[in-house]
Each structure stands twice: as structure tokens, then as C-alpha cells.
Amino acid sequence: MRYLREALRSVLTPKEIELLPAGFNRVGHIAIISLPPQLLPKQGEVTRALLRLRGVRTVALREGVISGRYRRPKLKVIAGDPSTETVHRENGCLFKLDVAQVMFSLGNVYERARLPKLVQPGEVVADLFAGVGQFSVPIAKHARPSQVYAVELNPVAYGYLRENIRLNRVGHVVKPLLGDCSAVAPRGVADRVMMGILHVTHRYLPLALEVLKPSGGVIHYHESVPSELRFERPIRRMFDAAAGREVEILGKRVVKRYAPGVDHVVIDVMVGKASGKNIPS
Ligand SMILES: C[S@@+](CC[C@H](N)C(=O)[O-])C[C@H]1O[C@@H](n2cnc3c(N)ncnc32)[C@H](O)[C@@H]1O
């Protein structure tokens, strides 16, 4: 964090400068920072430096890890405009969201840009954990799918998903569905299934296989995994779930470091056609 180190050199001690975090996040007009307890008395100096950055009107402090089924962040506004609702621009898309209520990971930016390039014209895509449209919107905007089903459980995130479909003018392609994907995702329809969630993804693999067309298709399977099992565990889980169907690993990559010793990985998997016993009814 060159900027903060330089900006604060005259007001913090060298030891305090060392304690500054490696970076901060910028979502729309909001700068989000984590500070170690020793630097909390100096948060006034830190926020003043952040508010001097062009376009930053709010500074929020991260107070804990994103948690719960809805993946709700823990943030507190400590300076500037108290509103935590913003519009974030990325890769030609607009994402409106409330950073205190729904998750938006800047570490997934490359993934959000990569996915639309893989989608073939006319494909049907199912985004099982759509959030505010992080994948559905850029896929609809930059590729030419015939239909994107965007399923979201959290009513707050679903509200922003609908808003983002409108803001990005992709309502003719993206169909938002409110509810648990196990209950509301359409079966047997998709050429490509997005599984953009962590911690519980493997539990939904049987569902993802049911959502694919019986002729098969591609699954983008995300997982948070201990670094030493990176790729090995997600690939094993994929083969176990596919139970005899043909499986080809098309790609694998680390999306980001999730926590010390834990990686967020994604594997792109082509699954062959369903045999008689696993064709969805
Ligand atoms: C971690 S966010 C990820 C959003 C986006 N896919 C991404 O990768 O940036 C996961 C989203 O899945 C939603 N979710 C969790 N369980 C779900 C379920 N069973 N069905 C549908 N959505 C679910 C949460 O509410 C949350 O908005």
C-alpha cells in the first residue's frame, strides 16, 4: 500500500507504518480497510488519507469475516458519507450493492472477466449462487447466451440482482430466480453451470449435474481448500459426484488466497452425457 505509507509517513511512527495492511478494497465510492488493534487509535489519520483519494467518499472498517448462509460482510463506516450503497463499475458492467449487506469480492475480478470469454453463442447458463449478478451480468453483457438463470437465496442480494439486470440492460437474457437453488433451479436445461460459492459447494454437485442438460456440459466448481489439497480435493469430489459419467478437467486455477494456508480455487469441468440412471426426471 504505497499510497497510504507515503501519505502517513509524517503522522505515523515507522513501527506504525509497518503495521499498515498490505492493501485496501475500493468498491464504488467506498474504501474498505482492515486495521490491526494497535492502529485503531490512528484511524482518524488513516481515514483522512483515504478520503483524499479521488472518488472515495466513505471509509469503512472491516470488523470480522464474511459469514452466514447469505455471506454477509461485517463492516462499520468510520468516516465520510454514511451510505454503504454504491455503484461499482468493472469491466464495462455496473454493480449496485450495499457493501454492508452483500458480498462483493474484488479478488474474483479476473474470474468475472474470464467467464464470459468461455460462453459460446446460444448457450444456456445456470448461475446457482448469483449474488448481485457478479457472473450473470458480465456473461449476459459480453457473451451471447440464449438464457442465463440467476438463482439467489438472500432477498437483499436478489433485489440488487434485479436492479443490476436493469442497469446493465440484460433483462432479455437473464432470468432472476429467488430462493434456494435446490428448490428453484430448473433441471435438465443448462450447457454451463456456475457454482460461485465457497465452503459448501460440494453439497450442491448432485444438483449441478441435474441442472445440466442430459447431453452434458460444463461446470465451474469453486472451493475453499487447504493449499496442500489444492486441486486434488475438488477434482476428487467432482469425479465422486459424477459417478461414472465421463469427466474431463478443462482447467484449474487459484482464484485468490482465501486465508493463510487456504486457497479459493476453481476447476472447469466437462461432464459427459447422463446414463439412464442419472437422467433427471
Ligand atoms: C459468496 S456469494 C458469491 C456471489 C457470486 N457467485 C460470486 O462468486 O461472486 C454466494 C451467494 O450465494 C447465495 N446463496 C447461498 N446459498 C444459496 C442457495 N442454496 N441457493 C441460492 N443462493 C444461495 C448467498 O446468499 C450469496 O449471495
mmCIF file of C-alpha atoms and ligand atoms in Angstrom, residues 66 68-72 101-105 108 111-112 127-136 151-155 157-158 177-184 194-200 204 207 222 256 264, ligand 1:
data_model
loop_
_atom_site.group_PDB
_atom_site.id
_atom_site.type_symbol
_atom_site.label_atom_id
_atom_site.label_comp_id
_atom_site.label_asym_id
_atom_site.label_seq_id
_atom_site.Cartn_x
_atom_site.Cartn_y
_atom_site.Cartn_z
ATOM 1 C CA ILE A 66 -17.887 -12.607 5.899
ATOM 2 C CA GLY A 68 -23.520 -16.995 7.332
ATOM 3 C CA ARG A 69 -25.528 -18.540 4.559
ATOM 4 C CA TYR A 70 -26.085 -15.131 2.944
ATOM 5 C CA ARG A 71 -22.311 -14.348 3.136
ATOM 6 C CA ARG A 72 -22.964 -11.038 4.894
ATOM 7 C CA GLN A 101 -25.206 -6.274 3.387
ATOM 8 C CA VAL A 102 -23.903 -8.331 0.492
ATOM 9 C CA MET A 103 -20.554 -9.744 -0.545
ATOM 10 C CA PHE A 104 -18.565 -8.410 -3.496
ATOM 11 C CA SER A 105 -15.065 -9.881 -3.704
ATOM 12 C CA ASN A 108 -12.620 -12.503 -8.114
ATOM 13 C CA GLU A 111 -12.726 -14.718 -12.849
ATOM 14 C CA ARG A 112 -15.565 -12.298 -13.670
ATOM 15 C CA ASP A 127 -25.725 -19.361 -12.084
ATOM 16 C CA LEU A 128 -26.729 -21.222 -8.909
ATOM 17 C CA PHE A 129 -25.390 -18.679 -6.363
ATOM 18 C CA ALA A 130 -25.865 -15.467 -8.308
ATOM 19 C CA GLY A 131 -25.316 -12.837 -5.590
ATOM 20 C CA VAL A 132 -25.839 -9.403 -7.127
ATOM 21 C CA GLY A 133 -25.078 -10.741 -10.615
ATOM 22 C CA GLN A 134 -21.268 -10.949 -10.380
ATOM 23 C CA PHE A 135 -21.165 -13.657 -13.090
ATOM 24 C CA SER A 136 -24.612 -13.480 -14.689
ATOM 25 C CA VAL A 151 -30.627 -18.055 -8.655
ATOM 26 C CA GLU A 152 -30.219 -16.176 -5.361
ATOM 27 C CA LEU A 153 -31.429 -17.051 -1.873
ATOM 28 C CA ASN A 154 -30.879 -13.761 0.002
ATOM 29 C CA PRO A 155 -33.759 -11.337 -0.705
ATOM 30 C CA ALA A 157 -28.886 -9.671 -2.828
ATOM 31 C CA TYR A 158 -31.795 -10.712 -5.087
ATOM 32 C CA LEU A 177 -34.997 -16.637 -9.503
ATOM 33 C CA LEU A 178 -35.435 -16.025 -5.769
ATOM 34 C CA GLY A 179 -34.936 -18.993 -3.471
ATOM 35 C CA ASP A 180 -32.742 -21.946 -2.579
ATOM 36 C CA CYS A 181 -31.222 -23.284 -5.788
ATOM 37 C CA SER A 182 -32.016 -26.834 -4.619
ATOM 38 C CA ALA A 183 -35.689 -25.917 -4.854
ATOM 39 C CA VAL A 184 -35.927 -23.360 -7.659
ATOM 40 C CA MET A 194 -21.712 -21.647 -12.309
ATOM 41 C CA MET A 195 -21.074 -22.719 -8.719
ATOM 42 C CA GLY A 196 -19.716 -19.443 -7.303
ATOM 43 C CA ILE A 197 -19.862 -20.168 -3.585
ATOM 44 C CA LEU A 198 -17.335 -21.482 -1.064
ATOM 45 C CA HIS A 199 -17.372 -23.876 1.933
ATOM 46 C CA VAL A 200 -20.498 -25.817 0.889
ATOM 47 C CA TYR A 204 -24.598 -28.918 -4.435
ATOM 48 C CA LEU A 207 -27.855 -30.544 -8.101
ATOM 49 C CA HIS A 222 -15.391 -23.210 -6.786
ATOM 50 C CA LYS A 256 -7.171 -15.975 -4.674
ATOM 51 C CA HIS A 264 -10.024 -20.305 -3.287
HETATM 52 C C1 LIG B 1 -20.262 -15.844 -1.824
HETATM 53 S S1 LIG B 1 -21.635 -15.128 -2.652
HETATM 54 C C2 LIG B 1 -20.983 -15.244 -4.277
HETATM 55 C C3 LIG B 1 -21.657 -14.492 -5.362
HETATM 56 C C4 LIG B 1 -21.056 -14.749 -6.744
HETATM 57 N N1 LIG B 1 -21.414 -16.089 -7.223
HETATM 58 C C5 LIG B 1 -19.550 -14.624 -6.722
HETATM 59 O O1 LIG B 1 -18.858 -15.654 -6.841
HETATM 60 O O2 LIG B 1 -19.025 -13.509 -6.605
HETATM 61 C C6 LIG B 1 -22.728 -16.505 -2.564
HETATM 62 C C7 LIG B 1 -24.191 -16.151 -2.771
HETATM 63 O O3 LIG B 1 -24.940 -17.364 -2.779
HETATM 64 C C8 LIG B 1 -26.155 -17.165 -2.073
HETATM 65 N N2 LIG B 1 -26.616 -18.497 -1.641
HETATM 66 C C9 LIG B 1 -26.177 -19.238 -0.594
HETATM 67 N N3 LIG B 1 -26.803 -20.422 -0.552
HETATM 68 C C10 LIG B 1 -27.665 -20.437 -1.615
HETATM 69 C C11 LIG B 1 -28.606 -21.404 -2.105
HETATM 70 N N4 LIG B 1 -28.756 -22.573 -1.509
HETATM 71 N N5 LIG B 1 -29.323 -21.107 -3.215
HETATM 72 C C12 LIG B 1 -29.159 -19.911 -3.855
HETATM 73 N N6 LIG B 1 -28.289 -18.947 -3.420
HETATM 74 C C13 LIG B 1 -27.556 -19.211 -2.313
HETATM 75 C C14 LIG B 1 -25.783 -16.216 -0.949
HETATM 76 O O4 LIG B 1 -26.920 -15.523 -0.474
HETATM 77 C C15 LIG B 1 -24.766 -15.309 -1.650
HETATM 78 O O5 LIG B 1 -25.399 -14.175 -2.210
#
